[in-house]
Short mmCIF file of C-alpha atoms and ligand atoms in Angstrom, two decimals:
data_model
loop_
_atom_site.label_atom_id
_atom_site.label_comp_id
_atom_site.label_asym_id
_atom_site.label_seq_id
_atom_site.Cartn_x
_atom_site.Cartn_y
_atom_site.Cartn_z
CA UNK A 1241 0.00 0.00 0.00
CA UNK A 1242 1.16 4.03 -0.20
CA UNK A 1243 -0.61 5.71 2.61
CA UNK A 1244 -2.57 8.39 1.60
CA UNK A 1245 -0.90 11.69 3.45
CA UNK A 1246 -2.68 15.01 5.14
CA UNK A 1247 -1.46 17.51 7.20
CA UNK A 1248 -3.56 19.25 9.26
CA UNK A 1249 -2.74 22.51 9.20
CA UNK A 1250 -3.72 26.59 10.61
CA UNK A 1251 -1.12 29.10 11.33
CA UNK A 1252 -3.79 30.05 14.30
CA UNK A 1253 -3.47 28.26 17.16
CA UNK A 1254 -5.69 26.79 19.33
CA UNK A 1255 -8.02 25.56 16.30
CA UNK A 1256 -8.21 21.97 17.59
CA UNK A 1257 -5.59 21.04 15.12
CA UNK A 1258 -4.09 18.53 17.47
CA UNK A 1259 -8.14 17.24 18.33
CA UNK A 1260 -9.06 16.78 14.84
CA UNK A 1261 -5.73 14.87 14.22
CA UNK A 1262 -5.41 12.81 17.47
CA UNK A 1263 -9.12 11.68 17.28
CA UNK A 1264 -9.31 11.65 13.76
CA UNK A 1265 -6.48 8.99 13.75
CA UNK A 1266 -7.87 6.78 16.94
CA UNK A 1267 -11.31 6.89 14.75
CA UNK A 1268 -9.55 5.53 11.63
CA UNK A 1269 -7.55 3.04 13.38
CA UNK A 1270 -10.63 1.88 15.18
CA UNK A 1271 -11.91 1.35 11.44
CA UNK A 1272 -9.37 -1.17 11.01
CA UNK A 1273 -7.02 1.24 9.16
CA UNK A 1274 -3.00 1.23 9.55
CA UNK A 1275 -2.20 5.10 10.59
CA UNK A 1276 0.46 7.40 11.95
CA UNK A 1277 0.38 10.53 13.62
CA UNK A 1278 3.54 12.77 13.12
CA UNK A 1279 3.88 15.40 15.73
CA UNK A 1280 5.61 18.66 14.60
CA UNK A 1281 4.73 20.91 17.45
CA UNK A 1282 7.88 21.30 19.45
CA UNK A 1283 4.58 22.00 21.98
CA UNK A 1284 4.48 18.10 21.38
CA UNK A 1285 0.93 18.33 21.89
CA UNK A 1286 -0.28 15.43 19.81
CA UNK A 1287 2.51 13.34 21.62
CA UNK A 1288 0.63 13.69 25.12
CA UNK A 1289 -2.71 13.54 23.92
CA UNK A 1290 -1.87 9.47 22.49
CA UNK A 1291 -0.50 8.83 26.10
CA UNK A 1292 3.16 9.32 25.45
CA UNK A 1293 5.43 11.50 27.82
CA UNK A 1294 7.78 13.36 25.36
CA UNK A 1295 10.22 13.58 28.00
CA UNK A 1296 10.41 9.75 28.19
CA UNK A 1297 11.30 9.98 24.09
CA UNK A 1298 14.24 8.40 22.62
CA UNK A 1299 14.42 9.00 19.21
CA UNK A 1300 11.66 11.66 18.45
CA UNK A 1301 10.82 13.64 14.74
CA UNK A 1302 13.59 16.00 15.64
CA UNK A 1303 16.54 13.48 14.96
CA UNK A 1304 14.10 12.43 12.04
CA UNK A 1305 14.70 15.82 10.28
CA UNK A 1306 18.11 16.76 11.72
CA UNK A 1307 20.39 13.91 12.37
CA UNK A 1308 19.37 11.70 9.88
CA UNK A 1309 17.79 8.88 11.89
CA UNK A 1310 16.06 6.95 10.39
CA UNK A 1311 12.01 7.54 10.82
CA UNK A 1312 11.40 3.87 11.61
CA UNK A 1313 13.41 4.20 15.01
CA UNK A 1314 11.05 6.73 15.85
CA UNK A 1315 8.08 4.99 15.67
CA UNK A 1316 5.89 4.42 19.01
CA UNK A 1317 3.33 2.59 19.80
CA UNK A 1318 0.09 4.23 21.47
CA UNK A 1319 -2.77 2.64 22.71
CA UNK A 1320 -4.44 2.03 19.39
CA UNK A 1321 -4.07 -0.94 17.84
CA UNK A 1322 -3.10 0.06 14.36
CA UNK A 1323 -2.21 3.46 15.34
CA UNK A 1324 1.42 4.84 15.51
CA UNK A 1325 3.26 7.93 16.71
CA UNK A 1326 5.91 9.76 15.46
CA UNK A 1327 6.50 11.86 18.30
CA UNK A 1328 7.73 15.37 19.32
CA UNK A 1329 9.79 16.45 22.21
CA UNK A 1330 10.87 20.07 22.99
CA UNK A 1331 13.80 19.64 20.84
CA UNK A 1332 11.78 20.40 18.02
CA UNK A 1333 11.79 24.41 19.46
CA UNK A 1334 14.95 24.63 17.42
CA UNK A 1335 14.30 22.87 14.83
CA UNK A 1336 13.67 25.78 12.61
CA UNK A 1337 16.56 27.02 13.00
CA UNK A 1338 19.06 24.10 12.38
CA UNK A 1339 16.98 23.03 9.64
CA UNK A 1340 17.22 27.01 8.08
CA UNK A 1341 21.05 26.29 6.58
CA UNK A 1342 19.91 22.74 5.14
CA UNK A 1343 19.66 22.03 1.27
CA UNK A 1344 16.17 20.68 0.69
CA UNK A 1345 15.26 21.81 4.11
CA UNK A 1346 11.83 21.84 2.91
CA UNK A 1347 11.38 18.46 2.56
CA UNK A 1348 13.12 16.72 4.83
CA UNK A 1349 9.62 15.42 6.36
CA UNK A 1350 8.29 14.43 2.87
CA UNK A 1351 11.55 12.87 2.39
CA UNK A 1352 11.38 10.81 5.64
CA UNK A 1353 8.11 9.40 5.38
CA UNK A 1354 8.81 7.89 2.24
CA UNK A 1355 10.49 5.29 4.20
CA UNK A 1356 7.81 4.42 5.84
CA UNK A 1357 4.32 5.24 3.43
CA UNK A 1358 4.27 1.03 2.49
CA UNK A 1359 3.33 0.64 6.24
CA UNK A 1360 0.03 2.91 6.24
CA UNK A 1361 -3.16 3.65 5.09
CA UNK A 1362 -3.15 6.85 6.65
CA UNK A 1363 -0.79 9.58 7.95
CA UNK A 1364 -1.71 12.49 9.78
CA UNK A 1365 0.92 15.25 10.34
CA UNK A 1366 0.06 17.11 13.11
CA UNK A 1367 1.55 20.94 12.16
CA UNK A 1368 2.52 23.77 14.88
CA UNK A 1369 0.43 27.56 14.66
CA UNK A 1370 2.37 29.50 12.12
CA UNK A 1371 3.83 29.29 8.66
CA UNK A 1372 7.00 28.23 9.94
CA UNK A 1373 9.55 25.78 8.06
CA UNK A 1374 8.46 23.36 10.44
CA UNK A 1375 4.39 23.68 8.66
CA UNK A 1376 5.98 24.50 5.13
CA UNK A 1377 7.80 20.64 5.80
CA UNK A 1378 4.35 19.18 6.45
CA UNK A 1379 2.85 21.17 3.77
CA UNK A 1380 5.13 19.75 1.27
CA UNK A 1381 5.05 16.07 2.51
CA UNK A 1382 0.72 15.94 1.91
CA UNK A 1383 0.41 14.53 -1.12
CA UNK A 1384 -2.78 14.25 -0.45
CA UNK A 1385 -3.88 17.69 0.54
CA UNK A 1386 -4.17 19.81 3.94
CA UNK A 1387 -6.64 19.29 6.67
CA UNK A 1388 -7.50 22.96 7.75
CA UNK A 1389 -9.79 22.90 11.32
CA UNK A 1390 -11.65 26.44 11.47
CA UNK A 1391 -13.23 27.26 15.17
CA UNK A 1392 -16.48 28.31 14.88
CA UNK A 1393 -15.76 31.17 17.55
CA UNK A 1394 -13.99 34.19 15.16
CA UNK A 1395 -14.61 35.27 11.71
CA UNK A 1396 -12.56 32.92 10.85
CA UNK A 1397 -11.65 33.65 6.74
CA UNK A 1398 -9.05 36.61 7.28
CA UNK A 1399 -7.22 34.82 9.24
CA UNK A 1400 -7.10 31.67 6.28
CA UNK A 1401 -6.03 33.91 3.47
CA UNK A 1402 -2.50 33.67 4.62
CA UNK A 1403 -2.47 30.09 4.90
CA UNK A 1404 -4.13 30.08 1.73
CA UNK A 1405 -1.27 31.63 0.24
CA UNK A 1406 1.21 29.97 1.70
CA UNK A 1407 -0.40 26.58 0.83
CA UNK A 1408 -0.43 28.23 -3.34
CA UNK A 1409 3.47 28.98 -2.66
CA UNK A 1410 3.86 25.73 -1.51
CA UNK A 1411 1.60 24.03 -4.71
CA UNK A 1412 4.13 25.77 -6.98
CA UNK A 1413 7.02 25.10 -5.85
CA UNK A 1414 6.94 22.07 -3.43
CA UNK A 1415 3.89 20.32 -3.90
CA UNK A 1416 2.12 20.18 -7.16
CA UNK A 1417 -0.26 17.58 -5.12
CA UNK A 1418 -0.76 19.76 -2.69
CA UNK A 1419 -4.66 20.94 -2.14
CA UNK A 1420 -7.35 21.97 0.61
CA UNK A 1421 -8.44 17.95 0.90
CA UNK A 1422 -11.30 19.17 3.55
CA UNK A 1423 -11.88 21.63 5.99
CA UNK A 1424 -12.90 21.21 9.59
CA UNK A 1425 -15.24 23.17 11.64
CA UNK A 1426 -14.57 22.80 15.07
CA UNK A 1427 -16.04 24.11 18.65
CA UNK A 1428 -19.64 24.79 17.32
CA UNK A 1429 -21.79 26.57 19.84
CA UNK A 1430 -24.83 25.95 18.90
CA UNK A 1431 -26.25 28.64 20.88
CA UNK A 1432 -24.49 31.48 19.60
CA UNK A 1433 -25.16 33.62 16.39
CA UNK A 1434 -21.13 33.17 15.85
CA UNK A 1435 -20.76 29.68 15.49
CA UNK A 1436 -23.94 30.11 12.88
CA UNK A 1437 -22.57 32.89 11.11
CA UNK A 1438 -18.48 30.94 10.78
CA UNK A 1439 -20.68 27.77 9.21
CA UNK A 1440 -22.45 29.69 6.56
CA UNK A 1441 -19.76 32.10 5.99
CA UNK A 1442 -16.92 28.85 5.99
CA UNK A 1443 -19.60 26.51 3.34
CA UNK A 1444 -19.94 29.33 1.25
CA UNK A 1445 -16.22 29.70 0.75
CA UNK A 1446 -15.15 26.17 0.26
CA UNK A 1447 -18.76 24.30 -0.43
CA UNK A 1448 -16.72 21.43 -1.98
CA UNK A 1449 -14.32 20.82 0.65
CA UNK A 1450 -16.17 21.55 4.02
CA UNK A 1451 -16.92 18.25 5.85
CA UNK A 1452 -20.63 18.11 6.90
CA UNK A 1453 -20.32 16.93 10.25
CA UNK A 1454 -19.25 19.64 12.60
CA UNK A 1455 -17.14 19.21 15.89
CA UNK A 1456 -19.66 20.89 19.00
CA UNK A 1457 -17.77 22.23 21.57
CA UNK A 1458 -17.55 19.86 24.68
CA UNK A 1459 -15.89 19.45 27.58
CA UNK A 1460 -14.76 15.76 27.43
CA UNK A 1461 -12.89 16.84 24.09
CA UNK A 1462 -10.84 19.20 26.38
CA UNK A 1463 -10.21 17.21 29.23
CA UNK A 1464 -9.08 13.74 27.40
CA UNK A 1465 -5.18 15.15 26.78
CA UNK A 1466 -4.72 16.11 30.82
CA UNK A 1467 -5.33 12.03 30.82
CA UNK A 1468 -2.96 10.90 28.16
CA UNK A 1469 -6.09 9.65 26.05
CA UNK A 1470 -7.73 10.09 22.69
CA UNK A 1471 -11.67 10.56 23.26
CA UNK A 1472 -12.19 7.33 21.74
CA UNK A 1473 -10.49 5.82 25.18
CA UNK A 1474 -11.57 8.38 27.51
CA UNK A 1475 -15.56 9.01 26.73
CA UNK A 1476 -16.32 7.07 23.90
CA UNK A 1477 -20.12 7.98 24.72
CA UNK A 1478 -19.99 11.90 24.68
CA UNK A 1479 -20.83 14.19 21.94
CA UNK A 1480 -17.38 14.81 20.64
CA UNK A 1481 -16.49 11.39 20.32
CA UNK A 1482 -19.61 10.66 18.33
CA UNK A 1483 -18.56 13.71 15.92
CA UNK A 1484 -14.95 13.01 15.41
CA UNK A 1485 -16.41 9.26 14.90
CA UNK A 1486 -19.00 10.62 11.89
CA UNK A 1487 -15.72 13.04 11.16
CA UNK A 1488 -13.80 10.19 10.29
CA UNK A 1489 -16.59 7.61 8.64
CA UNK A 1490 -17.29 10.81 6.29
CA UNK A 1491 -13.28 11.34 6.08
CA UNK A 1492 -12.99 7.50 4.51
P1 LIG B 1641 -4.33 23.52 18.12
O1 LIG B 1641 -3.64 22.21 17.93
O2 LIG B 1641 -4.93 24.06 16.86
O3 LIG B 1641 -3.50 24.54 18.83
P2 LIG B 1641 -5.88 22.10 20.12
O4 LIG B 1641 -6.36 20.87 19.42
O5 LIG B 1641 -4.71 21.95 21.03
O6 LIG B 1641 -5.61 23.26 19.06
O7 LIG B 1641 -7.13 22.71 20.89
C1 LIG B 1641 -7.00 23.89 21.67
C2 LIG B 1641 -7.72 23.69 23.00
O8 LIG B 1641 -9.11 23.56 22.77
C3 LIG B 1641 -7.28 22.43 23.71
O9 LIG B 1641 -7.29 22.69 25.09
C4 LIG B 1641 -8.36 21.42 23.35
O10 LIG B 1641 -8.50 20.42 24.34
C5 LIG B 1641 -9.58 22.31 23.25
N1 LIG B 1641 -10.57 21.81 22.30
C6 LIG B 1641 -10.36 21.43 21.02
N2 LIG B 1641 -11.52 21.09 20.42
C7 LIG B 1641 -12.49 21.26 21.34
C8 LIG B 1641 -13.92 21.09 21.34
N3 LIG B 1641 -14.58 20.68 20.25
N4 LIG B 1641 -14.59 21.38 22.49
C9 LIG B 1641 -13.93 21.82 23.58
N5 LIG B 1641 -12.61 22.00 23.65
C10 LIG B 1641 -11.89 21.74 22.55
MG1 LIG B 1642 -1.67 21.68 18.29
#
């Protein structure tokens, strides 16, 4: 098999980037699917949320993309069957700036995940807020497009139109694959006139590539990292769990 390859990917933070790819990817391994996570948030969010202390990490993505390990010794288990880590540890903070002086510094993700894309049906790269070399590397290793969570709590478009550019930079001269593949809305309040308004205003803008099912805000989707657990493991019951499960049925 070649996995099929996203990033998921906002230069804001706190979008529910790490959410949508943590839960996305217990969903999809619960499906039966073979999938990684790659964490590239030196914040090494994703890496706690799928139960795994960073500062217990051995080989993490940061010797990945600067020493030259290979991405295979990297690999962790989680508590998924079928779904694998590549995980982050602070390191990563200057990763950016080692990686700045490196020929093909752009791609040294893309070019470390071809080792491993036989293994997986899916890949999820996890990107930090910003446009950063660190988010240009995951940019330009999705072939199959970019993941982009929107929170239903701002006027959310501005704030894309960077992003949007950077992701055209990155088509032309990185990526030819690379496309908006689907876009998430996340934290829906149902009660407020916001969350309403981001929907319409979000469908309108990309009425191809905006998932139906919307993530509601809700509080077990907030508390599952402080326990190390996807909501899959942690309230498999509650409303965010059912969304990120219909999130990731529509996804396949
Ligand atoms: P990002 O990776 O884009 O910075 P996170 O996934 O870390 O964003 O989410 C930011 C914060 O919001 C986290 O504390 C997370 O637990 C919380 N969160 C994410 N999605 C939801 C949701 N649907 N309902 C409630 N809290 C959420
Ligand atoms: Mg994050």
């Amino acid at each position: 098999m070649t996995a099929r390859i996203f990033c998921i990917a906002n230069q804001k933070g706190g979008v529910a980037k790490t959410t949508t790819a943590v839960n996305l990817a217990a969903y999809l391994a619960a499906a039966g699917r073979q999938v990684l996570v790659v964490d590239m948030d030196p914040q090494a969010n994703a890496t706690t949320c799928l139960g795994v202390d960073p500062r217990t990490v051995e080989t993490s993505v940061y010797d990945v993309l600067i020493s030259g390990q290979q991405a295979d010794e990297a690999l962790t288990l989680t508590a998924h069957v079928g779904l694998h880590l590549l995980p982050a540890t602070q390191d990563l903070a200057g990763a950016e700036v080692e990686m700045a002086p490196i020929i093909g510094r752009e791609r040294l993700l893309a070019r470390a995940l071809g080792s491993l894309s036989g293994r997986y049906d899916y890949v999820l790269i996890d990107d930090p807020p910003g446009l950063g070399l660190l988010t240009i590397n995951g940019l330009t290793a999705a072939a199959d497009g970019v993941i982009i969570p929107v929170q239903c709590e701002y006027l959310a478009l501005e704030g894309l139109s960077h992003l949007l550019r950077t992701i055209e930079q990155v088509r032309d001269v990185l990526n030819d694959r690379l496309r908006v593949s689907g876009v998430v809305l996340t934290m829906f309040d149902g009660r407020t006139n916001l969350s309403q308004q981001v929907v319409q205003e979000v469908r309108k803008y990309f009425p191809h590539e905006t998932f139906h099912t919307v993530i509601p805000r809700n509080i077990r989707l907030s508390e599952a990292p402080s326990y190390g657990q996807s909501i899959l493991s942690y309230a498999p019951g509650s409303a965010g769990a059912l969304a990120y499960r219909a999130l990731a049925a529509e996804f396949l």
